[in-house]
Amino acid sequence: MTESKKKSLGILAIAGVEPYQEQPGEEYMSPGQIAHFTKILQAWRNQLREEVERTVHHMQDEAANFPDPVDRASQEEEFSLELRNRDRERRLIKKIEKTLSKIEEEDFGFCESCGVEIGVRRLEARPTADLCIDCKTLAEIKERQMQG
């Protein structure tokens, strides 16, 4: 699979897993669900780390002192954009590691605000989610009101 194709895939595809099929009567955050999300988070973290490493090598390989100021400015802008993207990815890696710690502490999958189950489908869409959809919606409304 090409890198560009892999980058465009969703989190589940990156991890090589299918959407979780809950069994009748299965308890929320059962060992099977925990293993499912651990695999997703670890694969996502590994993919992001590879991207960061690739950027470092790319910047080292491409770093050149162009005599033309336009070429130099273009390269600096490209590097600046790449560094911003990698910084965002580094923050995401930290959030993934925090989520993996929550799994180890058996505190994963529950809303940090109200304590209800976040839900398997929401967690598959955003494995680092720490708020249920209702609390997240309220937080976004409050944020918009504070800005406006």
PDB file of C-alpha atoms in Angstrom:
ATOM      1  CA  MET A   1       0.000   0.000   0.000  1.00  0.00           C
ATOM      2  CA  THR A   2       1.405   3.412  -0.937  1.00  0.00           C
ATOM      3  CA  GLU A   3       2.021   6.013   1.755  1.00  0.00           C
ATOM      4  CA  SER A   4      -0.448   8.504   0.262  1.00  0.00           C
ATOM      5  CA  LYS A   5      -3.112   5.795   0.132  1.00  0.00           C
ATOM      6  CA  LYS A   6      -2.379   4.800   3.737  1.00  0.00           C
ATOM      7  CA  LYS A   7      -2.557   8.417   4.927  1.00  0.00           C
ATOM      8  CA  SER A   8      -6.019   8.849   3.448  1.00  0.00           C
ATOM      9  CA  LEU A   9      -7.393   5.797   5.261  1.00  0.00           C
ATOM     10  CA  GLY A  10      -9.359   6.040   8.462  1.00  0.00           C
ATOM     11  CA  ILE A  11      -8.040   5.133  11.860  1.00  0.00           C
ATOM     12  CA  LEU A  12      -9.600   1.651  11.763  1.00  0.00           C
ATOM     13  CA  ALA A  13      -7.996   0.865   8.413  1.00  0.00           C
ATOM     14  CA  ILE A  14      -4.596   2.089   9.620  1.00  0.00           C
ATOM     15  CA  ALA A  15      -4.890  -0.318  12.551  1.00  0.00           C
ATOM     16  CA  GLY A  16      -6.055  -3.083  10.225  1.00  0.00           C
ATOM     17  CA  VAL A  17      -9.264  -3.707  12.161  1.00  0.00           C
ATOM     18  CA  GLU A  18     -12.942  -3.858  11.321  1.00  0.00           C
ATOM     19  CA  PRO A  19     -15.567  -1.919  13.297  1.00  0.00           C
ATOM     20  CA  TYR A  20     -16.158  -3.648  16.616  1.00  0.00           C
ATOM     21  CA  GLN A  21     -19.133  -6.016  16.669  1.00  0.00           C
ATOM     22  CA  GLU A  22     -20.668  -5.966  20.120  1.00  0.00           C
ATOM     23  CA  GLN A  23     -21.964  -9.308  21.360  1.00  0.00           C
ATOM     24  CA  PRO A  24     -25.438  -9.572  22.913  1.00  0.00           C
ATOM     25  CA  GLY A  25     -25.160  -8.925  26.641  1.00  0.00           C
ATOM     26  CA  GLU A  26     -21.527  -7.838  26.355  1.00  0.00           C
ATOM     27  CA  GLU A  27     -20.403  -5.514  29.109  1.00  0.00           C
ATOM     28  CA  TYR A  28     -19.185  -2.048  28.110  1.00  0.00           C
ATOM     29  CA  MET A  29     -15.373  -1.916  27.881  1.00  0.00           C
ATOM     30  CA  SER A  30     -15.048  -5.684  27.982  1.00  0.00           C
ATOM     31  CA  PRO A  31     -11.585  -7.204  27.468  1.00  0.00           C
ATOM     32  CA  GLY A  32     -12.387  -7.577  23.749  1.00  0.00           C
ATOM     33  CA  GLN A  33     -13.277  -3.899  23.424  1.00  0.00           C
ATOM     34  CA  ILE A  34     -10.208  -2.841  25.396  1.00  0.00           C
ATOM     35  CA  ALA A  35      -7.972  -4.950  23.119  1.00  0.00           C
ATOM     36  CA  HIS A  36      -9.707  -3.458  20.061  1.00  0.00           C
ATOM     37  CA  PHE A  37      -9.082   0.137  21.159  1.00  0.00           C
ATOM     38  CA  THR A  38      -5.557  -0.585  22.363  1.00  0.00           C
ATOM     39  CA  LYS A  39      -4.690  -1.955  18.918  1.00  0.00           C
ATOM     40  CA  ILE A  40      -6.223   1.095  17.208  1.00  0.00           C
ATOM     41  CA  LEU A  41      -4.422   3.584  19.454  1.00  0.00           C
ATOM     42  CA  GLN A  42      -1.051   1.841  19.180  1.00  0.00           C
ATOM     43  CA  ALA A  43      -1.280   1.632  15.377  1.00  0.00           C
ATOM     44  CA  TRP A  44      -2.305   5.298  15.156  1.00  0.00           C
ATOM     45  CA  ARG A  45       0.559   6.355  17.436  1.00  0.00           C
ATOM     46  CA  ASN A  46       3.057   4.303  15.399  1.00  0.00           C
ATOM     47  CA  GLN A  47       1.811   5.820  12.140  1.00  0.00           C
ATOM     48  CA  LEU A  48       2.171   9.353  13.549  1.00  0.00           C
ATOM     49  CA  ARG A  49       5.662   8.608  14.868  1.00  0.00           C
ATOM     50  CA  GLU A  50       6.677   7.363  11.409  1.00  0.00           C
ATOM     51  CA  GLU A  51       5.375  10.608   9.890  1.00  0.00           C
ATOM     52  CA  VAL A  52       7.395  12.690  12.367  1.00  0.00           C
ATOM     53  CA  GLU A  53      10.522  10.640  11.629  1.00  0.00           C
ATOM     54  CA  ARG A  54       9.959  10.927   7.883  1.00  0.00           C
ATOM     55  CA  THR A  55       9.666  14.712   8.176  1.00  0.00           C
ATOM     56  CA  VAL A  56      12.921  14.978  10.104  1.00  0.00           C
ATOM     57  CA  HIS A  57      14.739  12.975   7.432  1.00  0.00           C
ATOM     58  CA  HIS A  58      13.057  14.919   4.629  1.00  0.00           C
ATOM     59  CA  MET A  59      14.086  18.245   6.140  1.00  0.00           C
ATOM     60  CA  GLN A  60      17.656  17.053   6.652  1.00  0.00           C
ATOM     61  CA  ASP A  61      17.854  15.758   3.079  1.00  0.00           C
ATOM     62  CA  GLU A  62      16.198  18.791   1.503  1.00  0.00           C
ATOM     63  CA  ALA A  63      17.926  21.484   3.547  1.00  0.00           C
ATOM     64  CA  ALA A  64      19.861  23.575   1.098  1.00  0.00           C
ATOM     65  CA  ASN A  65      21.162  27.085   1.147  1.00  0.00           C
ATOM     66  CA  PHE A  66      19.580  28.451  -2.008  1.00  0.00           C
ATOM     67  CA  PRO A  67      21.306  31.536  -3.416  1.00  0.00           C
ATOM     68  CA  ASP A  68      17.989  32.776  -4.811  1.00  0.00           C
ATOM     69  CA  PRO A  69      15.939  34.500  -2.068  1.00  0.00           C
ATOM     70  CA  VAL A  70      12.652  33.340  -3.625  1.00  0.00           C
ATOM     71  CA  ASP A  71      13.752  29.689  -3.573  1.00  0.00           C
ATOM     72  CA  ARG A  72      15.000  30.061  -0.008  1.00  0.00           C
ATOM     73  CA  ALA A  73      11.728  31.680   1.100  1.00  0.00           C
ATOM     74  CA  SER A  74       9.728  28.946  -0.607  1.00  0.00           C
ATOM     75  CA  GLN A  75      11.732  26.241   1.173  1.00  0.00           C
ATOM     76  CA  GLU A  76      11.398  28.013   4.530  1.00  0.00           C
ATOM     77  CA  GLU A  77       7.629  28.275   4.059  1.00  0.00           C
ATOM     78  CA  GLU A  78       7.432  24.565   3.188  1.00  0.00           C
ATOM     79  CA  PHE A  79       9.489  23.642   6.256  1.00  0.00           C
ATOM     80  CA  SER A  80       7.385  25.930   8.452  1.00  0.00           C
ATOM     81  CA  LEU A  81       4.192  24.234   7.290  1.00  0.00           C
ATOM     82  CA  GLU A  82       5.685  20.777   7.846  1.00  0.00           C
ATOM     83  CA  LEU A  83       6.844  21.740  11.331  1.00  0.00           C
ATOM     84  CA  ARG A  84       3.383  23.044  12.251  1.00  0.00           C
ATOM     85  CA  ASN A  85       1.848  19.778  11.054  1.00  0.00           C
ATOM     86  CA  ARG A  86       4.391  17.708  12.980  1.00  0.00           C
ATOM     87  CA  ASP A  87       3.815  19.808  16.113  1.00  0.00           C
ATOM     88  CA  ARG A  88       0.094  19.075  15.835  1.00  0.00           C
ATOM     89  CA  GLU A  89       0.922  15.380  15.403  1.00  0.00           C
ATOM     90  CA  ARG A  90       3.215  15.423  18.449  1.00  0.00           C
ATOM     91  CA  ARG A  91       0.374  16.844  20.551  1.00  0.00           C
ATOM     92  CA  LEU A  92      -1.892  14.108  19.193  1.00  0.00           C
ATOM     93  CA  ILE A  93       0.705  11.461  20.110  1.00  0.00           C
ATOM     94  CA  LYS A  94       0.680  12.808  23.686  1.00  0.00           C
ATOM     95  CA  LYS A  95      -3.116  12.608  23.733  1.00  0.00           C
ATOM     96  CA  ILE A  96      -2.963   9.024  22.431  1.00  0.00           C
ATOM     97  CA  GLU A  97      -0.448   8.127  25.154  1.00  0.00           C
ATOM     98  CA  LYS A  98      -2.736   9.714  27.767  1.00  0.00           C
ATOM     99  CA  THR A  99      -5.600   7.597  26.413  1.00  0.00           C
ATOM    100  CA  LEU A 100      -3.468   4.428  26.551  1.00  0.00           C
ATOM    101  CA  SER A 101      -2.702   5.284  30.192  1.00  0.00           C
ATOM    102  CA  LYS A 102      -6.434   5.602  30.858  1.00  0.00           C
ATOM    103  CA  ILE A 103      -6.876   2.109  29.405  1.00  0.00           C
ATOM    104  CA  GLU A 104      -4.222   0.765  31.793  1.00  0.00           C
ATOM    105  CA  GLU A 105      -5.956   2.534  34.697  1.00  0.00           C
ATOM    106  CA  GLU A 106      -9.301   1.040  33.579  1.00  0.00           C
ATOM    107  CA  ASP A 107     -10.718   4.559  33.177  1.00  0.00           C
ATOM    108  CA  PHE A 108     -11.168   4.501  29.394  1.00  0.00           C
ATOM    109  CA  GLY A 109     -14.463   5.001  27.594  1.00  0.00           C
ATOM    110  CA  PHE A 110     -16.234   7.119  30.189  1.00  0.00           C
ATOM    111  CA  CYS A 111     -16.975  10.840  29.992  1.00  0.00           C
ATOM    112  CA  GLU A 112     -14.626  12.931  32.140  1.00  0.00           C
ATOM    113  CA  SER A 113     -17.423  15.420  32.764  1.00  0.00           C
ATOM    114  CA  CYS A 114     -20.511  13.354  33.591  1.00  0.00           C
ATOM    115  CA  GLY A 115     -19.166   9.788  33.835  1.00  0.00           C
ATOM    116  CA  VAL A 116     -21.486   8.148  31.293  1.00  0.00           C
ATOM    117  CA  GLU A 117     -20.303   5.735  28.609  1.00  0.00           C
ATOM    118  CA  ILE A 118     -18.849   7.551  25.604  1.00  0.00           C
ATOM    119  CA  GLY A 119     -19.874   4.723  23.295  1.00  0.00           C
ATOM    120  CA  VAL A 120     -18.022   2.308  21.043  1.00  0.00           C
ATOM    121  CA  ARG A 121     -18.931   4.046  17.756  1.00  0.00           C
ATOM    122  CA  ARG A 122     -17.832   7.487  18.986  1.00  0.00           C
ATOM    123  CA  LEU A 123     -14.576   6.024  20.273  1.00  0.00           C
ATOM    124  CA  GLU A 124     -13.953   4.307  16.948  1.00  0.00           C
ATOM    125  CA  ALA A 125     -14.431   7.647  15.205  1.00  0.00           C
ATOM    126  CA  ARG A 126     -12.241   9.473  17.734  1.00  0.00           C
ATOM    127  CA  PRO A 127     -10.402   7.047  20.047  1.00  0.00           C
ATOM    128  CA  THR A 128      -8.995   9.884  22.156  1.00  0.00           C
ATOM    129  CA  ALA A 129     -12.453  11.304  22.951  1.00  0.00           C
ATOM    130  CA  ASP A 130     -12.770  12.009  26.655  1.00  0.00           C
ATOM    131  CA  LEU A 131     -16.264  13.540  26.615  1.00  0.00           C
ATOM    132  CA  CYS A 132     -19.584  12.005  25.642  1.00  0.00           C
ATOM    133  CA  ILE A 133     -21.324  13.600  22.674  1.00  0.00           C
ATOM    134  CA  ASP A 134     -23.677  15.640  24.894  1.00  0.00           C
ATOM    135  CA  CYS A 135     -20.889  17.115  27.041  1.00  0.00           C
ATOM    136  CA  LYS A 136     -18.744  17.786  23.959  1.00  0.00           C
ATOM    137  CA  THR A 137     -21.655  19.589  22.280  1.00  0.00           C
ATOM    138  CA  LEU A 138     -22.199  21.715  25.402  1.00  0.00           C
ATOM    139  CA  ALA A 139     -18.484  22.521  25.601  1.00  0.00           C
ATOM    140  CA  GLU A 140     -18.471  23.620  21.951  1.00  0.00           C
ATOM    141  CA  ILE A 141     -21.551  25.816  22.464  1.00  0.00           C
ATOM    142  CA  LYS A 142     -19.926  27.464  25.497  1.00  0.00           C
ATOM    143  CA  GLU A 143     -16.715  27.991  23.534  1.00  0.00           C
ATOM    144  CA  ARG A 144     -18.603  29.659  20.666  1.00  0.00           C
ATOM    145  CA  GLN A 145     -20.474  31.908  23.106  1.00  0.00           C
ATOM    146  CA  MET A 146     -17.228  32.975  24.763  1.00  0.00           C
ATOM    147  CA  GLN A 147     -15.711  33.845  21.379  1.00  0.00           C
ATOM    148  CA  GLY A 148     -18.734  35.685  20.024  1.00  0.00           C
TER     149      GLY A 148
END
